[in-house]
């Protein structure tokens, strides 16, 4: 889901957590969100491809752009 789509869910209180975690590819990070039903939603680009970040700070900023004040970081 794109940042704008995730913002809509956040504002309607359907997202409960933002998670930044290391991707399988070396040194890259991804952003995911846990919804109120326990599902996981990945942050994607407009074409539906999961977004990858080269550093944790950029990934965290994107997670917070959805509306969260803090994010959980999971390292491999």
mmCIF file with all atom_site columns, C-alpha atoms in Angstrom:
data_model
loop_
_atom_site.group_PDB
_atom_site.id
_atom_site.type_symbol
_atom_site.label_atom_id
_atom_site.label_alt_id
_atom_site.label_comp_id
_atom_site.label_asym_id
_atom_site.label_entity_id
_atom_site.label_seq_id
_atom_site.pdbx_PDB_ins_code
_atom_site.Cartn_x
_atom_site.Cartn_y
_atom_site.Cartn_z
_atom_site.occupancy
_atom_site.B_iso_or_equiv
_atom_site.pdbx_formal_charge
_atom_site.auth_seq_id
_atom_site.auth_comp_id
_atom_site.auth_asym_id
_atom_site.auth_atom_id
_atom_site.pdbx_PDB_model_num
ATOM 1  C CA . UNK A 1 1  ? 0.000  0.000   0.000  1.00 0.00 ? 1  UNK A CA 1
ATOM 2  C CA . UNK A 1 2  ? 1.194  3.521   -0.715 1.00 0.00 ? 2  UNK A CA 1
ATOM 3  C CA . UNK A 1 3  ? 1.809  6.133   1.972  1.00 0.00 ? 3  UNK A CA 1
ATOM 4  C CA . UNK A 1 4  ? -1.435 7.893   1.061  1.00 0.00 ? 4  UNK A CA 1
ATOM 5  C CA . UNK A 1 5  ? -3.473 4.676   1.290  1.00 0.00 ? 5  UNK A CA 1
ATOM 6  C CA . UNK A 1 6  ? -1.873 3.854   4.639  1.00 0.00 ? 6  UNK A CA 1
ATOM 7  C CA . UNK A 1 7  ? -2.605 7.365   5.958  1.00 0.00 ? 7  UNK A CA 1
ATOM 8  C CA . UNK A 1 8  ? -6.302 6.778   5.320  1.00 0.00 ? 8  UNK A CA 1
ATOM 9  C CA . UNK A 1 9  ? -6.163 3.564   7.348  1.00 0.00 ? 9  UNK A CA 1
ATOM 10 C CA . UNK A 1 10 ? -4.182 5.255   10.127 1.00 0.00 ? 10 UNK A CA 1
ATOM 11 C CA . UNK A 1 11 ? -6.667 8.128   10.385 1.00 0.00 ? 11 UNK A CA 1
ATOM 12 C CA . UNK A 1 12 ? -9.530 5.651   10.630 1.00 0.00 ? 12 UNK A CA 1
ATOM 13 C CA . UNK A 1 13 ? -7.618 3.900   13.466 1.00 0.00 ? 13 UNK A CA 1
ATOM 14 C CA . UNK A 1 14 ? -7.158 0.668   11.511 1.00 0.00 ? 14 UNK A CA 1
ATOM 15 C CA . UNK A 1 15 ? -3.354 0.583   11.873 1.00 0.00 ? 15 UNK A CA 1
ATOM 16 C CA . UNK A 1 16 ? -1.832 -0.189  15.259 1.00 0.00 ? 16 UNK A CA 1
ATOM 17 C CA . UNK A 1 17 ? 1.916  -0.393  14.675 1.00 0.00 ? 17 UNK A CA 1
ATOM 18 C CA . UNK A 1 18 ? 4.681  0.654   12.280 1.00 0.00 ? 18 UNK A CA 1
ATOM 19 C CA . UNK A 1 19 ? 7.606  -1.731  11.830 1.00 0.00 ? 19 UNK A CA 1
ATOM 20 C CA . UNK A 1 20 ? 10.944 -1.098  10.116 1.00 0.00 ? 20 UNK A CA 1
ATOM 21 C CA . UNK A 1 21 ? 12.885 -4.255  9.416  1.00 0.00 ? 21 UNK A CA 1
ATOM 22 C CA . UNK A 1 22 ? 15.874 -5.458  7.483  1.00 0.00 ? 22 UNK A CA 1
ATOM 23 C CA . UNK A 1 23 ? 15.037 -6.864  4.072  1.00 0.00 ? 23 UNK A CA 1
ATOM 24 C CA . UNK A 1 24 ? 16.449 -10.141 2.823  1.00 0.00 ? 24 UNK A CA 1
ATOM 25 C CA . UNK A 1 25 ? 18.679 -8.157  0.462  1.00 0.00 ? 25 UNK A CA 1
ATOM 26 C CA . UNK A 1 26 ? 21.892 -7.019  2.109  1.00 0.00 ? 26 UNK A CA 1
ATOM 27 C CA . UNK A 1 27 ? 21.726 -3.719  3.907  1.00 0.00 ? 27 UNK A CA 1
ATOM 28 C CA . UNK A 1 28 ? 18.231 -2.689  2.784  1.00 0.00 ? 28 UNK A CA 1
ATOM 29 C CA . UNK A 1 29 ? 15.236 -1.865  4.968  1.00 0.00 ? 29 UNK A CA 1
ATOM 30 C CA . UNK A 1 30 ? 11.459 -2.199  4.460  1.00 0.00 ? 30 UNK A CA 1
ATOM 31 C CA . UNK A 1 31 ? 8.449  -0.704  6.240  1.00 0.00 ? 31 UNK A CA 1
ATOM 32 C CA . UNK A 1 32 ? 5.408  -2.703  7.306  1.00 0.00 ? 32 UNK A CA 1
ATOM 33 C CA . UNK A 1 33 ? 2.313  -1.913  9.318  1.00 0.00 ? 33 UNK A CA 1
ATOM 34 C CA . UNK A 1 34 ? 0.215  -4.126  11.577 1.00 0.00 ? 34 UNK A CA 1
ATOM 35 C CA . UNK A 1 35 ? -3.512 -3.585  11.199 1.00 0.00 ? 35 UNK A CA 1
ATOM 36 C CA . UNK A 1 36 ? -6.158 -3.900  13.905 1.00 0.00 ? 36 UNK A CA 1
ATOM 37 C CA . UNK A 1 37 ? -6.898 -7.496  12.837 1.00 0.00 ? 37 UNK A CA 1
ATOM 38 C CA . UNK A 1 38 ? -3.260 -8.609  13.148 1.00 0.00 ? 38 UNK A CA 1
ATOM 39 C CA . UNK A 1 39 ? -2.510 -8.497  9.428  1.00 0.00 ? 39 UNK A CA 1
ATOM 40 C CA . UNK A 1 40 ? 0.673  -7.046  7.967  1.00 0.00 ? 40 UNK A CA 1
ATOM 41 C CA . UNK A 1 41 ? 0.622  -4.403  5.223  1.00 0.00 ? 41 UNK A CA 1
ATOM 42 C CA . UNK A 1 42 ? 3.795  -3.511  3.334  1.00 0.00 ? 42 UNK A CA 1
ATOM 43 C CA . UNK A 1 43 ? 4.644  0.009   2.212  1.00 0.00 ? 43 UNK A CA 1
ATOM 44 C CA . UNK A 1 44 ? 4.775  -0.069  -1.587 1.00 0.00 ? 44 UNK A CA 1
ATOM 45 C CA . UNK A 1 45 ? 5.363  2.280   -4.482 1.00 0.00 ? 45 UNK A CA 1
ATOM 46 C CA . UNK A 1 46 ? 2.439  3.255   -6.771 1.00 0.00 ? 46 UNK A CA 1
ATOM 47 C CA . UNK A 1 47 ? 3.145  0.177   -8.933 1.00 0.00 ? 47 UNK A CA 1
ATOM 48 C CA . UNK A 1 48 ? 2.654  -2.147  -5.951 1.00 0.00 ? 48 UNK A CA 1
ATOM 49 C CA . UNK A 1 49 ? 6.320  -3.054  -5.443 1.00 0.00 ? 49 UNK A CA 1
ATOM 50 C CA . UNK A 1 50 ? 7.582  -3.074  -1.858 1.00 0.00 ? 50 UNK A CA 1
ATOM 51 C CA . UNK A 1 51 ? 9.729  -0.026  -1.166 1.00 0.00 ? 51 UNK A CA 1
ATOM 52 C CA . UNK A 1 52 ? 13.304 -0.585  -0.054 1.00 0.00 ? 52 UNK A CA 1
ATOM 53 C CA . UNK A 1 53 ? 15.445 1.934   1.817  1.00 0.00 ? 53 UNK A CA 1
ATOM 54 C CA . UNK A 1 54 ? 19.210 2.075   2.076  1.00 0.00 ? 54 UNK A CA 1
ATOM 55 C CA . UNK A 1 55 ? 19.191 3.183   5.712  1.00 0.00 ? 55 UNK A CA 1
ATOM 56 C CA . UNK A 1 56 ? 17.060 2.884   8.816  1.00 0.00 ? 56 UNK A CA 1
ATOM 57 C CA . UNK A 1 57 ? 16.487 6.644   9.130  1.00 0.00 ? 57 UNK A CA 1
ATOM 58 C CA . UNK A 1 58 ? 14.867 6.968   5.700  1.00 0.00 ? 58 UNK A CA 1
ATOM 59 C CA . UNK A 1 59 ? 12.675 3.956   6.380  1.00 0.00 ? 59 UNK A CA 1
ATOM 60 C CA . UNK A 1 60 ? 11.633 5.343   9.768  1.00 0.00 ? 60 UNK A CA 1
ATOM 61 C CA . UNK A 1 61 ? 10.752 8.727   8.251  1.00 0.00 ? 61 UNK A CA 1
ATOM 62 C CA . UNK A 1 62 ? 8.450  7.026   5.744  1.00 0.00 ? 62 UNK A CA 1
ATOM 63 C CA . UNK A 1 63 ? 6.778  5.057   8.533  1.00 0.00 ? 63 UNK A CA 1
ATOM 64 C CA . UNK A 1 64 ? 6.237  8.244   10.524 1.00 0.00 ? 64 UNK A CA 1
ATOM 65 C CA . UNK A 1 65 ? 4.887  10.030  7.432  1.00 0.00 ? 65 UNK A CA 1
ATOM 66 C CA . UNK A 1 66 ? 1.873  7.739   7.723  1.00 0.00 ? 66 UNK A CA 1
ATOM 67 C CA . UNK A 1 67 ? 1.154  9.247   11.146 1.00 0.00 ? 67 UNK A CA 1
ATOM 68 C CA . UNK A 1 68 ? 2.958  7.189   13.765 1.00 0.00 ? 68 UNK A CA 1
ATOM 69 C CA . UNK A 1 69 ? 5.128  8.931   16.381 1.00 0.00 ? 69 UNK A CA 1
ATOM 70 C CA . UNK A 1 70 ? 7.353  5.898   16.863 1.00 0.00 ? 70 UNK A CA 1
ATOM 71 C CA . UNK A 1 71 ? 8.291  2.750   14.985 1.00 0.00 ? 71 UNK A CA 1
ATOM 72 C CA . UNK A 1 72 ? 9.479  -0.676  16.047 1.00 0.00 ? 72 UNK A CA 1
ATOM 73 C CA . UNK A 1 73 ? 12.802 -1.694  14.516 1.00 0.00 ? 73 UNK A CA 1
ATOM 74 C CA . UNK A 1 74 ? 13.554 -5.360  13.853 1.00 0.00 ? 74 UNK A CA 1
ATOM 75 C CA . UNK A 1 75 ? 17.096 -6.279  12.898 1.00 0.00 ? 75 UNK A CA 1
ATOM 76 C CA . UNK A 1 76 ? 18.124 -9.686  11.592 1.00 0.00 ? 76 UNK A CA 1
#
